[in-house]
Coordinates of C-alpha atoms and ligand atoms in Angstrom, one line a residue:
M157 CA 11.0 -14.0 14.0
P158 CA 8.7 -11.5 16.1
L159 CA 7.3 -8.5 14.2
V160 CA 10.0 -6.0 13.2
T161 CA 10.1 -2.3 12.4
T162 CA 10.8 -0.8 9.1
T163 CA 14.3 0.8 9.9
E164 CA 16.5 -2.0 9.0
M165 CA 14.2 -3.0 5.8
F166 CA 14.3 0.5 4.5
K167 CA 18.1 0.9 4.9
K168 CA 18.7 -2.3 3.0
A169 CA 16.1 -1.3 0.5
Y170 CA 17.6 2.3 0.0
D171 CA 21.2 0.7 -0.4
G172 CA 20.2 -2.1 -2.5
G173 CA 17.9 -0.1 -5.0
Y174 CA 14.7 -1.9 -4.3
A175 CA 11.4 -1.2 -2.3
V176 CA 9.5 -3.3 0.3
G177 CA 5.9 -4.2 -0.6
A178 CA 3.2 -2.9 1.7
F179 CA 0.0 -4.6 1.3
N180 CA -3.3 -4.1 3.0
V181 CA -5.1 -6.9 4.8
N182 CA -8.6 -7.3 5.8
N183 CA -9.0 -11.1 6.5
M184 CA -7.2 -14.3 6.8
E185 CA -7.2 -15.2 3.3
I186 CA -5.4 -11.9 2.2
V187 CA -3.0 -12.4 4.9
Q188 CA -2.3 -16.0 3.9
G189 CA -1.9 -15.1 0.1
I190 CA 0.5 -12.2 0.7
T191 CA 2.7 -14.1 3.3
E192 CA 2.9 -17.4 1.2
A193 CA 4.0 -15.2 -1.6
A194 CA 6.8 -13.5 0.4
R195 CA 8.0 -16.7 2.1
E196 CA 8.4 -18.5 -1.3
V197 CA 10.4 -15.7 -2.7
N198 CA 12.0 -14.8 0.5
A199 CA 11.0 -11.1 0.4
P200 CA 10.6 -8.8 3.6
L201 CA 7.0 -7.7 4.0
I202 CA 5.1 -4.8 5.5
L203 CA 1.5 -5.7 6.2
Q204 CA -0.8 -2.6 6.8
V205 CA -4.1 -2.1 8.4
S206 CA -6.4 0.7 7.5
K207 CA -8.8 2.5 10.0
G208 CA -11.5 0.8 7.7
A209 CA -9.9 -2.7 8.2
R210 CA -9.7 -2.1 11.8
A211 CA -13.6 -1.2 11.7
Y212 CA -14.3 -4.4 9.4
A213 CA -12.3 -7.0 11.0
N214 CA -11.5 -5.9 14.7
H215 CA -7.9 -4.6 15.7
T216 CA -7.2 -7.8 17.9
Y217 CA -8.2 -10.2 14.8
L218 CA -5.8 -8.5 12.5
V219 CA -3.1 -8.4 15.0
K220 CA -3.4 -12.1 15.6
L221 CA -3.6 -13.1 11.9
V222 CA -0.4 -11.2 11.3
E223 CA 1.2 -12.6 14.4
A224 CA 0.2 -16.1 13.1
A225 CA 1.9 -15.1 9.7
T226 CA 5.3 -14.5 11.7
I227 CA 5.0 -18.1 13.0
E228 CA 4.3 -19.5 9.7
C229 CA 6.9 -17.6 8.0
P230 CA 9.8 -17.5 10.6
N231 CA 12.5 -16.4 8.1
I232 CA 11.1 -13.3 6.6
P233 CA 10.9 -9.8 8.4
I234 CA 7.4 -8.7 8.6
A235 CA 6.3 -5.3 9.9
L236 CA 2.7 -4.5 11.1
H237 CA 1.8 -0.9 9.9
L238 CA -1.1 1.4 10.5
D239 CA -2.2 2.8 7.0
H240 CA -3.3 6.4 6.9
G241 CA -3.6 7.0 10.6
P242 CA -6.4 9.9 10.7
D243 CA -5.3 11.2 14.3
F244 CA -3.1 10.9 17.3
E245 CA -5.7 8.6 19.1
T246 CA -5.7 6.1 16.5
C247 CA -2.1 5.9 16.0
K248 CA -1.7 5.7 20.0
S249 CA -4.1 2.7 19.9
C250 CA -2.0 1.0 17.3
V251 CA 1.4 1.7 19.1
D252 CA -0.2 0.3 22.2
G253 CA -1.9 -2.5 20.6
G254 CA 1.2 -4.3 18.8
F255 CA 1.9 -2.6 15.7
T256 CA 5.6 -1.8 14.7
S257 CA 4.9 1.2 12.5
V258 CA 2.3 3.7 12.0
M259 CA 1.3 6.3 9.7
I260 CA -0.1 9.7 10.7
D261 CA -1.9 11.1 7.6
A262 CA -2.3 14.9 8.3
S263 CA -1.5 15.6 4.6
S264 CA -4.8 17.4 4.0
K265 CA -4.1 19.9 7.1
P266 CA -2.1 23.1 6.6
F267 CA 1.7 22.6 6.7
A268 CA 2.2 23.8 10.2
E269 CA -0.6 21.6 11.5
N270 CA 0.6 18.8 9.6
I271 CA 4.1 19.2 11.3
E272 CA 2.3 19.5 15.0
I273 CA 0.2 16.4 14.5
T274 CA 3.0 14.4 13.2
K275 CA 5.6 15.4 15.7
K276 CA 3.1 14.4 18.6
V277 CA 2.7 11.0 17.1
V278 CA 6.4 10.5 16.5
E279 CA 7.2 11.5 20.1
Y280 CA 4.7 8.9 21.5
A281 CA 5.7 6.4 18.9
H282 CA 9.5 6.5 19.3
D283 CA 9.1 6.2 23.2
H284 CA 7.6 3.0 22.4
G285 CA 9.8 1.6 19.9
V286 CA 7.6 2.3 16.9
V287 CA 8.5 4.2 13.7
V288 CA 6.3 6.7 11.9
E289 CA 5.3 7.5 8.4
A290 CA 4.1 10.7 7.8
E291 CA 2.8 12.5 4.4
L292 CA 3.2 15.7 2.4
G293 CA 1.3 16.4 -0.7
T294 CA -2.2 15.2 -1.3
L295 CA -3.1 12.0 -3.6
A296 CA -6.2 11.9 -5.8
G297 CA -8.6 9.1 -5.6
V298 CA -10.7 7.1 -2.8
E299 CA -9.3 6.1 0.5
D300 CA -11.7 5.3 3.5
E301 CA -14.6 6.9 1.9
V302 CA -12.7 10.1 1.6
K303 CA -12.7 11.1 -2.3
V304 CA -10.1 13.5 -3.2
S305 CA -10.7 14.9 -6.9
A306 CA -7.9 15.3 -9.4
E307 CA -8.2 19.1 -8.9
D308 CA -7.9 19.0 -5.1
S309 CA -4.9 16.7 -5.2
S310 CA -1.3 18.4 -5.1
Y311 CA 2.1 17.1 -5.8
T312 CA 4.5 17.5 -2.9
H313 CA 6.6 20.7 -2.8
P314 CA 10.1 19.6 -2.5
E315 CA 11.3 22.7 -0.9
E316 CA 9.3 21.8 2.3
V317 CA 10.5 18.3 2.8
E318 CA 13.8 19.1 4.9
E319 CA 11.9 21.4 7.3
F320 CA 9.1 18.9 7.6
V321 CA 11.3 15.9 8.2
A322 CA 13.6 17.9 10.8
K323 CA 10.8 19.4 12.7
T324 CA 8.7 16.1 12.9
G325 CA 11.4 13.6 13.2
C326 CA 9.3 11.2 11.1
D327 CA 11.1 7.9 9.8
S328 CA 9.8 8.0 6.1
L329 CA 7.7 10.2 4.1
A330 CA 4.9 9.5 1.6
I331 CA 5.0 11.9 -1.1
A332 CA 2.5 12.8 -4.0
I333 CA 4.1 12.3 -7.5
G334 CA 0.9 11.4 -9.4
T335 CA 0.0 8.1 -8.0
S336 CA -3.7 7.9 -6.9
H337 CA -5.9 5.5 -4.7
G338 CA -8.4 3.1 -5.9
A339 CA -8.9 1.6 -9.2
Y340 CA -9.9 4.7 -11.2
K341 CA -6.9 6.4 -10.9
F342 CA -7.2 8.9 -13.9
T343 CA -10.3 10.2 -15.7
A344 CA -10.3 9.3 -19.4
A345 CA -9.5 12.9 -20.1
Q346 CA -6.3 12.7 -18.1
C347 CA -5.0 9.7 -20.2
T348 CA -4.3 9.2 -24.0
R349 CA -5.3 5.8 -25.4
N350 CA -2.6 3.2 -27.0
E351 CA -3.4 1.3 -30.1
K352 CA -5.5 -1.3 -28.2
G353 CA -7.7 1.3 -26.9
I354 CA -6.3 1.0 -23.4
L355 CA -6.0 4.1 -21.4
V356 CA -2.5 5.4 -20.8
P357 CA -2.1 7.5 -17.7
P358 CA 0.1 10.6 -17.3
P359 CA 3.6 9.7 -16.3
L360 CA 4.9 10.1 -12.7
R361 CA 6.5 13.3 -11.6
F362 CA 10.2 11.7 -11.2
D363 CA 11.4 15.4 -11.4
V364 CA 9.7 15.9 -8.1
L365 CA 10.9 12.7 -6.7
E366 CA 14.6 13.3 -7.6
E367 CA 14.4 16.8 -6.2
V368 CA 12.9 15.4 -2.7
S369 CA 15.7 12.9 -2.8
K370 CA 18.3 15.3 -3.3
R371 CA 17.0 17.3 -0.3
L372 CA 16.8 14.1 2.1
P373 CA 20.0 11.9 1.1
G374 CA 19.5 8.4 2.5
F375 CA 15.8 9.1 3.7
P376 CA 13.2 6.4 2.7
I377 CA 10.5 7.7 0.6
V378 CA 7.1 6.1 0.2
L379 CA 4.6 5.6 -2.5
H380 CA 1.0 5.4 -2.1
G381 CA -2.0 4.6 -4.6
S382 CA 0.6 2.3 -6.4
S383 CA -1.8 -0.3 -7.7
S384 CA -1.4 -1.1 -11.6
V385 CA -5.0 -2.3 -12.0
P386 CA -4.2 -5.3 -14.0
Q387 CA -6.2 -5.4 -17.1
E388 CA -6.6 -9.1 -17.1
Y389 CA -8.6 -9.0 -13.8
V390 CA -10.7 -5.9 -14.9
K391 CA -11.8 -8.1 -17.6
M392 CA -12.3 -11.0 -15.6
I393 CA -14.9 -8.8 -13.5
N394 CA -16.3 -7.3 -16.6
E395 CA -16.9 -10.7 -18.2
N396 CA -18.5 -12.3 -15.1
G397 CA -21.1 -9.8 -14.3
G398 CA -19.0 -6.7 -13.0
K399 CA -18.9 -3.3 -14.4
M400 CA -15.7 -1.5 -14.1
P401 CA -15.3 0.6 -17.3
D402 CA -12.1 2.5 -17.8
A403 CA -10.3 1.2 -14.5
V404 CA -6.6 2.3 -15.0
G405 CA -3.5 2.1 -12.7
I406 CA 0.3 3.0 -12.6
P407 CA 2.5 1.4 -15.1
E408 CA 4.5 -1.3 -13.5
E409 CA 7.6 -0.1 -15.3
Q410 CA 7.4 3.4 -13.5
L411 CA 7.1 1.8 -10.3
R412 CA 10.0 -0.6 -11.0
K413 CA 11.8 2.8 -11.7
A414 CA 11.0 4.2 -8.5
A415 CA 11.8 1.3 -6.5
T416 CA 15.4 1.7 -7.8
L417 CA 15.6 5.6 -6.5
S418 CA 14.8 6.5 -3.0
V419 CA 11.3 4.9 -2.9
C420 CA 11.5 2.1 -0.2
K421 CA 8.0 1.2 0.4
I422 CA 5.4 0.9 -2.1
N423 CA 1.7 0.6 -1.3
I424 CA -0.5 -1.8 -3.3
D425 CA -4.3 -2.7 -2.2
S426 CA -6.6 -2.3 -5.0
D427 CA -4.8 -4.9 -7.3
L428 CA -5.3 -7.5 -4.5
R429 CA -9.0 -6.6 -4.3
L430 CA -9.4 -6.8 -8.2
A431 CA -7.7 -10.3 -8.1
M432 CA -9.9 -11.5 -5.2
T433 CA -13.1 -10.0 -6.7
G434 CA -12.3 -11.4 -10.3
T435 CA -11.7 -14.8 -9.2
I436 CA -14.8 -15.0 -7.1
R437 CA -17.0 -13.7 -9.8
Q438 CA -15.7 -16.0 -12.0
F439 CA -16.1 -18.8 -9.8
F440 CA -19.8 -18.1 -9.3
N441 CA -20.4 -17.6 -12.8
E442 CA -18.8 -21.1 -13.6
H443 CA -20.3 -22.8 -10.5
P444 CA -23.7 -21.4 -9.8
D445 CA -24.7 -24.2 -7.5
K446 CA -21.7 -23.9 -5.2
F447 CA -22.3 -22.2 -1.9
D448 CA -19.1 -23.3 0.3
P449 CA -16.9 -20.1 1.0
R450 CA -13.8 -22.3 1.2
E451 CA -14.5 -23.3 -2.3
Y452 CA -14.4 -19.8 -3.7
L453 CA -12.1 -18.3 -1.3
K454 CA -9.3 -21.0 -2.1
P455 CA -8.8 -19.9 -5.8
A456 CA -8.9 -16.1 -4.6
R457 CA -6.2 -16.6 -2.3
A458 CA -4.1 -18.6 -4.7
N459 CA -4.6 -15.7 -7.3
I460 CA -3.5 -13.1 -4.5
K461 CA -0.5 -15.3 -3.8
E462 CA 0.6 -15.2 -7.7
L463 CA -0.2 -11.5 -8.1
V464 CA 2.0 -10.5 -4.9
K465 CA 4.8 -13.0 -6.1
H466 CA 4.8 -11.0 -9.4
K467 CA 5.1 -7.6 -7.7
L468 CA 7.8 -8.8 -5.5
I469 CA 9.8 -10.3 -8.1
D470 CA 9.1 -7.9 -10.9
V471 CA 8.0 -4.7 -9.8
L472 CA 9.7 -4.2 -6.2
G473 CA 12.7 -6.2 -6.7
C474 CA 12.8 -7.2 -3.1
A475 CA 12.5 -11.2 -3.8
G476 CA 15.5 -12.9 -2.1
K477 CA 16.3 -9.9 0.2
A478 CA 14.6 -11.0 3.5
Ligands
LIG599 O1 -5.3 3.9 0.8 C1 -6.1 3.2 1.5 C2 -6.2 1.5 1.3 O2 -6.3 1.2 0.1 C3 -7.0 1.3 2.3 O3 -8.2 1.3 1.8 O4 -9.5 2.5 3.7 O5 -10.8 1.0 2.2 O6 -9.2 0.1 3.9 P1 -9.6 1.3 3.0
LIG600 P1 -3.9 1.6 -4.2 O1 -5.3 1.8 -4.1 O2 -3.4 2.0 -5.6 O3 -3.7 0.1 -4.4 O4 -3.1 2.1 -3.2 C1 -3.3 1.5 -1.8 C2 -2.7 2.5 -0.8 O5 -2.0 3.6 -1.1 C3 -2.7 2.3 0.6 O6 -2.4 3.2 1.6
LIG601 ZN1 -2.6 5.1 0.7

């Protein structure tokens, strides 16, 4: 089937108590690993492209890779989404260039300015049959080379969400409840350590999520920064020449709980990067004589696929929902 918007996906996810996975794509192997997983478990899918991905791989290549996936996976709905659109022009370029969903991220701007920019994107996108995700609140972490420190991050204020959604007309809303971008989501000082010495992050603010949902009944909520930073891949990286001490993510049980509530889209990127990097590092360590990219990208793609299957089945709960 052709690319779809997220409208129907989110309605079914909200009513069904699960979330759709939104995975970032930057090259063919990542697209293949994700879509083969979704096809096998029959899950709806959002493939998302950041400003950095467009700069790296080129808009047209990414659109055509995702279109290829729709041909290879004809039975699952796939949406093509712009992740963290920084301005109107980038969103317009993606609306004009075949995306079915865009995010305008003006969350770092003052409230009134965020509304103004988001509204302008919504008007253009809706005129062209494209849906819009907006954001209120600021996540900590690194995204597109912009680093937000924990002190500068801020939880979403629930008392702002009704006015924001009513005035902008956005179709979904990303909120800040304690998730964070990247592989180092929390400093050691923000965490406690369990008996194995592994860092345990502070729990997500489900009270904020519940208050937002109460004010926006039936409205799809989005969580960014939701990688869990699998420790087996951190270990694989560290045992094969890498250096990622104290990388820590969001516990999967908390994401599972969010998915049963009003959260309809959960963004996962760093986990896939860790799987790919760990696998390739291990491959080179074990086969220092090899130099054919197909030989090291094949196991990396296979591990992305296994990881995505696990997320779809055990974390998002969207397997079988295509
Ligand atoms: O939230 C950001 C995503 O992980 C995309 O990262 O900007 O490095 O492509 P990127
Ligand atoms: P992670 O860095 O936790 O994978 O978050 C990805 C994300 O939010 C993309 O927008
Ligand atoms: Zn994000």
